[in-house]
Coordinates of C-alpha atoms and ligand atoms in Angstrom, one line a residue:
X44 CA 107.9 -17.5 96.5
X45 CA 105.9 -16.8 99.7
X46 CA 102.5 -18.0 98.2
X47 CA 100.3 -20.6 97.1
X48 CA 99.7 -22.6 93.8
X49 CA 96.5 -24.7 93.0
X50 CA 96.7 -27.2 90.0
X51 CA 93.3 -28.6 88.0
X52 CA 93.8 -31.4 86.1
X53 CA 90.3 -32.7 85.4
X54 CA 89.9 -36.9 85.6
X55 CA 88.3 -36.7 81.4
X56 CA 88.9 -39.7 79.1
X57 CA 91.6 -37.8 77.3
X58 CA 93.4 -36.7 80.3
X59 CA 93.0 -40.8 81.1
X60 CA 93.5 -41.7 77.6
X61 CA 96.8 -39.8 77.2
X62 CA 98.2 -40.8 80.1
X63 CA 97.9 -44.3 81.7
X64 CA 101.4 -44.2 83.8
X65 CA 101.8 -41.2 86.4
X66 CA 99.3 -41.6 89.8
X67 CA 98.3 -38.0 91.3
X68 CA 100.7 -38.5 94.3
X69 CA 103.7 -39.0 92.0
X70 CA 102.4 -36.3 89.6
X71 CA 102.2 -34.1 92.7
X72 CA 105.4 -35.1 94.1
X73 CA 106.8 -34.3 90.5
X74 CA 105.7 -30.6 90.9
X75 CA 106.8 -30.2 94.2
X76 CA 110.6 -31.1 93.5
X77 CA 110.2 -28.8 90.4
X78 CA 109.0 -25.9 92.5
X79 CA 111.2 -26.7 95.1
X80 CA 114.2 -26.4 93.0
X81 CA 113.1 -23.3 91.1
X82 CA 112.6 -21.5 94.4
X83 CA 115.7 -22.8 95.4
X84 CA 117.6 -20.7 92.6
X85 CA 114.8 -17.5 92.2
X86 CA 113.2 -17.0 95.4
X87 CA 115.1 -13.8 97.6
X88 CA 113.3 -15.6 100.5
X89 CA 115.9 -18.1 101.2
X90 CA 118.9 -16.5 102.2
X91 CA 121.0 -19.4 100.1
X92 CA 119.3 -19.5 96.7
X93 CA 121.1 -18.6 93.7
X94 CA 119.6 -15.1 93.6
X95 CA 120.5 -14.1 97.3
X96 CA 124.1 -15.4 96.7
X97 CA 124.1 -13.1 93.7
X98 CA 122.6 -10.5 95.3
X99 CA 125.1 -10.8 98.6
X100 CA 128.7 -11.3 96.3
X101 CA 130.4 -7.8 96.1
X102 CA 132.1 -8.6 92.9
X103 CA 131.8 -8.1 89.4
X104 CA 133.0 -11.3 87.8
X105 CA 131.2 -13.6 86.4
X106 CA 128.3 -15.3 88.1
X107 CA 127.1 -19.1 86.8
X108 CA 123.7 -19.7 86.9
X109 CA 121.1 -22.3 85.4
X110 CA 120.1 -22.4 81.9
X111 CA 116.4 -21.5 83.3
X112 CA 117.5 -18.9 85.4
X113 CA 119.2 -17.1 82.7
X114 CA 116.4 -17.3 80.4
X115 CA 114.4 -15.5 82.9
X116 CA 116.7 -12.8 83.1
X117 CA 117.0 -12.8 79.6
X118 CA 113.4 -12.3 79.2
X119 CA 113.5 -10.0 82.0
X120 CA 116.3 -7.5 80.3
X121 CA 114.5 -7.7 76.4
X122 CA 111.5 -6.2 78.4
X123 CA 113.3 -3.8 80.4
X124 CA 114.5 -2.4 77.0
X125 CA 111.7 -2.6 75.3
X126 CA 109.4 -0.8 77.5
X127 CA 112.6 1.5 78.1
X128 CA 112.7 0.5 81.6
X129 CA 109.6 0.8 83.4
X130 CA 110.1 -3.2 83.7
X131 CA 113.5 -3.4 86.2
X132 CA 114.7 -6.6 88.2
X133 CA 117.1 -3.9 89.8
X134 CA 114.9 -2.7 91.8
X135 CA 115.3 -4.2 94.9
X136 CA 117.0 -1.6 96.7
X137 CA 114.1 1.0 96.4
X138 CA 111.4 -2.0 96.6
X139 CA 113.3 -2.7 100.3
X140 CA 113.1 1.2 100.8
X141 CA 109.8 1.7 100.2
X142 CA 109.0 -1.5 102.9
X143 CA 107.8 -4.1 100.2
X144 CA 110.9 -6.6 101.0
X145 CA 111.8 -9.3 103.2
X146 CA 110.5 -7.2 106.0
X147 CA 107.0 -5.3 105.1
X148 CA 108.3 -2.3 107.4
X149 CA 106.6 0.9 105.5
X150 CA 108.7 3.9 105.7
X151 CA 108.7 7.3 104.1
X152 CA 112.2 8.1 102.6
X153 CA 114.0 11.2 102.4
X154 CA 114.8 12.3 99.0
X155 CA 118.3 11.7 99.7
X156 CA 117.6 8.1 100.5
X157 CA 115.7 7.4 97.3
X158 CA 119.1 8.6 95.4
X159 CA 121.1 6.7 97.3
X160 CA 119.1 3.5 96.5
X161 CA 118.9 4.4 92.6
X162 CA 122.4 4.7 92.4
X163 CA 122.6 1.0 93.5
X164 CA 119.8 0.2 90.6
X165 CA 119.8 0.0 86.2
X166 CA 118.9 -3.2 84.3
X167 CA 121.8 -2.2 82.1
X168 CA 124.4 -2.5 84.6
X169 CA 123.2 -6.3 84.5
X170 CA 125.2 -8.4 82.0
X171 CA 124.0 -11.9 80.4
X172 CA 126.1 -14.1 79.0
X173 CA 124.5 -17.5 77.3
X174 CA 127.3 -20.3 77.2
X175 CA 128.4 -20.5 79.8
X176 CA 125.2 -19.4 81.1
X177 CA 126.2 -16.3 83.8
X178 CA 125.3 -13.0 85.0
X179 CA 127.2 -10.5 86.1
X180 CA 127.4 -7.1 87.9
X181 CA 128.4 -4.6 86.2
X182 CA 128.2 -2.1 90.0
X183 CA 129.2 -3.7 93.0
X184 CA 125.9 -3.3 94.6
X185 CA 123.4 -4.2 92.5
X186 CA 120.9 -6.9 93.3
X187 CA 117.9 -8.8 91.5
X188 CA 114.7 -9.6 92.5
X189 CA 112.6 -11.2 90.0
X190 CA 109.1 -11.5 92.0
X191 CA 107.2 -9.5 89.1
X192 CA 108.4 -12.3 86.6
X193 CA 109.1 -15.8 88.5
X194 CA 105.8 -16.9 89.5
X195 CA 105.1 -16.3 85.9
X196 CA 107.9 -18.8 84.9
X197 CA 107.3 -21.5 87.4
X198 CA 103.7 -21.7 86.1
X199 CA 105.1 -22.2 82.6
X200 CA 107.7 -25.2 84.0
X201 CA 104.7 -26.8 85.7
X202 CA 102.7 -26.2 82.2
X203 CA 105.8 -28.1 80.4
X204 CA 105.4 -30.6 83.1
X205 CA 101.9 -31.8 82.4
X206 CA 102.6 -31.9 78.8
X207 CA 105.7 -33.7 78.8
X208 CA 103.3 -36.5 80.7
X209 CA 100.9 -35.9 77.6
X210 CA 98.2 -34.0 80.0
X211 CA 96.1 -32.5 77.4
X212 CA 93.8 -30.3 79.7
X213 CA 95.2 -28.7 82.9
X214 CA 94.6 -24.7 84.5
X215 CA 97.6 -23.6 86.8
X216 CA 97.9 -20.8 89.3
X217 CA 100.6 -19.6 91.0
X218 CA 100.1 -16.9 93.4
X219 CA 97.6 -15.5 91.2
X220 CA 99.4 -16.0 87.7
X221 CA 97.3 -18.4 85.4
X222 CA 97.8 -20.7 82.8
X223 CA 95.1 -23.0 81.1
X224 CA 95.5 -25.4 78.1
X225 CA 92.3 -27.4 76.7
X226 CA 88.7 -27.7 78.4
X227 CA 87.5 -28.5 82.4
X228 CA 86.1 -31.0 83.7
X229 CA 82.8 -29.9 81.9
X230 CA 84.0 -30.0 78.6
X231 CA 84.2 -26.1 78.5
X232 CA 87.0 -23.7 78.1
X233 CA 88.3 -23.0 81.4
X234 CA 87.1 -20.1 83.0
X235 CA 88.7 -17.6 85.0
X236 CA 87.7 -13.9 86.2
X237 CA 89.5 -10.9 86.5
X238 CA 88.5 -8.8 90.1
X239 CA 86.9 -5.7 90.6
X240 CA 90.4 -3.2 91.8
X241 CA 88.7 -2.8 95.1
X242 CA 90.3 -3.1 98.4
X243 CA 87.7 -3.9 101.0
X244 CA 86.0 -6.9 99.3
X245 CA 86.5 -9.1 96.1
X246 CA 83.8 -9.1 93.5
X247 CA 83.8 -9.5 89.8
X248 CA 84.7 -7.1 87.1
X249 CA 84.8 -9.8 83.7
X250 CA 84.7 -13.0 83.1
X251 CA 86.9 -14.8 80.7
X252 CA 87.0 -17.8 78.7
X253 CA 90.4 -18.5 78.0
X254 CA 91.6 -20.5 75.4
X255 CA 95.3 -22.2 75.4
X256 CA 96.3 -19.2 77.0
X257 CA 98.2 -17.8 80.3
X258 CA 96.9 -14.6 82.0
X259 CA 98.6 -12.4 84.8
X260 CA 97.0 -9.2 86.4
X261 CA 99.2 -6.4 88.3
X262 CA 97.3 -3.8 90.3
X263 CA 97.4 -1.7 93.2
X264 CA 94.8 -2.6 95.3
X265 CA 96.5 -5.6 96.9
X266 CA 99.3 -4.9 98.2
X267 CA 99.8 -1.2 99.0
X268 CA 99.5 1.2 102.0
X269 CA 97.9 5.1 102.2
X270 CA 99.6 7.8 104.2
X271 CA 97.8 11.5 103.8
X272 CA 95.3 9.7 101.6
X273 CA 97.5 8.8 99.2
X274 CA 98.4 5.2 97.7
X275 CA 101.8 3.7 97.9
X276 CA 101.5 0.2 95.8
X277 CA 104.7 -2.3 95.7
X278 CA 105.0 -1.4 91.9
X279 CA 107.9 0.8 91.4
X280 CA 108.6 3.5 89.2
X281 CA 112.6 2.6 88.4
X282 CA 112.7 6.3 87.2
X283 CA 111.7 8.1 90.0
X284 CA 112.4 5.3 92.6
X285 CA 109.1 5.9 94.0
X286 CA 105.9 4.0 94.2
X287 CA 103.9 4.4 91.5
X288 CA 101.2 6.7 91.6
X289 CA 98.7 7.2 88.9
X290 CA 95.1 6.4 87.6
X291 CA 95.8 2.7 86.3
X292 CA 94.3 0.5 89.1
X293 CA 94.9 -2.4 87.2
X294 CA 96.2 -4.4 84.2
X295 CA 95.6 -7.6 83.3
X296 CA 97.4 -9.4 80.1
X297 CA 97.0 -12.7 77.7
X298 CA 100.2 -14.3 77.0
X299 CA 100.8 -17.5 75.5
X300 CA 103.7 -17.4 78.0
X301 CA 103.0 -16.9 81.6
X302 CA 106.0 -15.5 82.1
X303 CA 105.6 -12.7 79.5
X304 CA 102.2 -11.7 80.8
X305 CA 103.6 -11.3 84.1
X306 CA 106.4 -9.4 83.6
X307 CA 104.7 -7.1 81.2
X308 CA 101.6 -6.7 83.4
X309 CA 104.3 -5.2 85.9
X310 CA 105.5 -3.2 83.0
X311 CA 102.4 -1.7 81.9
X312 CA 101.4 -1.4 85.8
X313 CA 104.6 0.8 85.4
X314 CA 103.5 3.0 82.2
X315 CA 100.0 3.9 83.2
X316 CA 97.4 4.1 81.0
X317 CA 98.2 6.1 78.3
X318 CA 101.6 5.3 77.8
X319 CA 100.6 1.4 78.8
X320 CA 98.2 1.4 75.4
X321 CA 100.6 3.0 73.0
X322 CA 102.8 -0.2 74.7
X323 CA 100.3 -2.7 74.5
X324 CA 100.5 -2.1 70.6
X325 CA 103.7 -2.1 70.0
X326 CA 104.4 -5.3 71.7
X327 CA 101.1 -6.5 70.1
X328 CA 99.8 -7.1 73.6
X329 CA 96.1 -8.5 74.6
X330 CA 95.5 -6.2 77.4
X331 CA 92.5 -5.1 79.7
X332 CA 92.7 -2.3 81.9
X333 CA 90.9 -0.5 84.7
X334 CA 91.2 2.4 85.9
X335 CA 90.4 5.4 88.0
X336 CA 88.3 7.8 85.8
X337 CA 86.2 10.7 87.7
X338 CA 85.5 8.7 91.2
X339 CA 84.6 5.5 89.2
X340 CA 86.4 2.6 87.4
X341 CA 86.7 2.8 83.5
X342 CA 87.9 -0.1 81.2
X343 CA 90.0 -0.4 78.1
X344 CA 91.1 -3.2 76.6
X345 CA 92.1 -5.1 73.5
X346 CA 90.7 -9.0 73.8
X347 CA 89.0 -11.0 71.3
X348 CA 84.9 -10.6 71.8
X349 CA 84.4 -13.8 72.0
X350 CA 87.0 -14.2 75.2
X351 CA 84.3 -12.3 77.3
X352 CA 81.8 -14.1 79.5
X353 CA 78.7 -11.4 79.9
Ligands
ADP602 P1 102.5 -9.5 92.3 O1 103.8 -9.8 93.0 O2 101.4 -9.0 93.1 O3 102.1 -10.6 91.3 P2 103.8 -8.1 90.2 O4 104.0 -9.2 89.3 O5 103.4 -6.8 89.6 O6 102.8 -8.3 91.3 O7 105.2 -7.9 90.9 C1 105.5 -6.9 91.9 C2 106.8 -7.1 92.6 O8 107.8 -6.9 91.6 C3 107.1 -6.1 93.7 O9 106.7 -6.6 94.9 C4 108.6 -5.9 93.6 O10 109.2 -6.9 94.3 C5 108.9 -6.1 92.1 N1 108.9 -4.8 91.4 C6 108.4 -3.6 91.8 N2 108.5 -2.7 90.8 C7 109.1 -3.3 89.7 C8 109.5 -2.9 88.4 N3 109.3 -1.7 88.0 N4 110.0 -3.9 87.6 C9 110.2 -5.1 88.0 N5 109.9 -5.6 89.2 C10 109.3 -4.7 90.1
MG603 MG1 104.3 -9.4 87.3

């Protein structure tokens, strides 16, 4: 998936307790092979994975897939409809456009271009079916490209992982998307912090607690580029084809599931703030949000108090 992961699992007596078998080379080989062989099927990095065959076959029969893979897609879709497509794995075209692909090229399309890439782009032109598990195109040239929910999903299977070996307290990242179950090495929820949306260095905005919990933060601060002294971020609007452009800097959400928080960070990324909030309820979202208000940084959000560091 192009990035890194990090993996705590603190060395406590219930950690020991619950778990006399697996050393940490065989746990980390373990995670490896699983992360090996989800890249293997999700990453558009590899020109062989299942996705980049997808994305490269010119037909519209049926495509097998893994169970896994189809229940991201699955996910994937029930958000796309829910927040009535801001959320899109069809992207792709316009993501490559726009010079946030394979090759980080930055270009300015013509109008006529951005057209010609939506036409190849709609979630509902994507069709799941469950047994057997397959996907299928419903226009020749539509491709995936699940980078806004993946990462997400591989820090659930790594979460499933440590449990199945009866790991009681563990906190996983994954190129930024978290997940933490039970206490650190201190005895003390885990702790994690969501940044200050700036670009030139990192600092602090809020600390968190987080309890049993996964969390996963889309912004535009990261990875973007400025032409006329405007922003360009690698969120997409699947309406306009366009980068989006607006006052949310960014969002950061509480899941149970890692993969739900990321792909409806992206989402709300996608719906700004106002329309992002009205979301947030609906889908009965924890959210916290920072944005651009009169040349400062404003916050809304929805957590529990008692989730808050000071
Ligand atoms: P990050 O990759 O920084 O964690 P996200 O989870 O928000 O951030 O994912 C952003 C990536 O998702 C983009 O680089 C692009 O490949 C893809 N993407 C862009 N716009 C959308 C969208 N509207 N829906 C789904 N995926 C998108
Ligand atoms: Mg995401």
């Amino acid at each position: 998936m192009g990035t890194q992961y990090h993996i705590r699992v603190p060395f406590t007596v219930e950690n020991k307790i619950h778990n006399k078998i697996i050393s940490q080379q065989q746990l980390q080989r373990e995670i490896d092979a699983l992360l090996v062989s989800i890249n293997q099927e999700m990453s558009t990095y590899l020109v062989n994975s299942s996705i980049s065959l997808f994305n490269q076959s010119q037909t519209t029969d049926w495509f097998p897939v893994s169970t896994r893979f189809l229940e991201v897609v699955k996910t994937a879709q029930r958000i796309s409809h829910s927040s009535q497509g801001a959320f899109d794995i069809t992207v792709m075209p316009l993501v490559n456009l726009w010079g946030f692909g394979r090759s980080k090229k930055h270009s300015f399309p013509s109008q006529q271009q951005i057209d010609s890439a939506l036409d190849k782009t709609g979630y509902q032109f994507l069709q799941i079916q469950s047994s057997p598990p397959a996907i299928r195109k419903q226009k020749m040239h539509l491709s995936i490209d699940l980078s806004a929910i993946a990462k997400g999903y591989a820090v659930d299977a790594v979460a499933l992982l440590l449990q199945k070996h009866q790991f009681q307290h563990f906190l996983i990242e994954i190129g930024g998307e978290i997940r933490a179950q039970g206490q650190n090495k201190q005895h003390q929820p885990w702790r994690i912090a969501i940044e200050k949306p700036t670009t030139l260095y990192r600092s602090v905005q809020q600390g968190l607690k987080l309890n049993n919990s996964a969390i996963a933060t889309s912004g535009d601060y990261r990875n973007y580029y400025e032409k006329d002294g405007k922003r360009y971020s690698h969120t997409i609007n699947p309406k306009t084809g366009k980068p989006i452009t607006h006052k949310l800097a960014s969002v950061t959400v509480l899941n149970k599931s890692s993969m739900i928080a990321d792909a409806q960070a992206t989402a709300i990324m996608v719906l700004g703030v106002e329309k992002g909030k009205l979301y947030a309820q609906q889908e009965n979202l924890q959210v916290y949000m920072i944005f651009r208000d009169k040349g400062k940084f404003s916050v809304w959000h929805n957590l529990p108090i008692n989730s808050l560091l000071k």
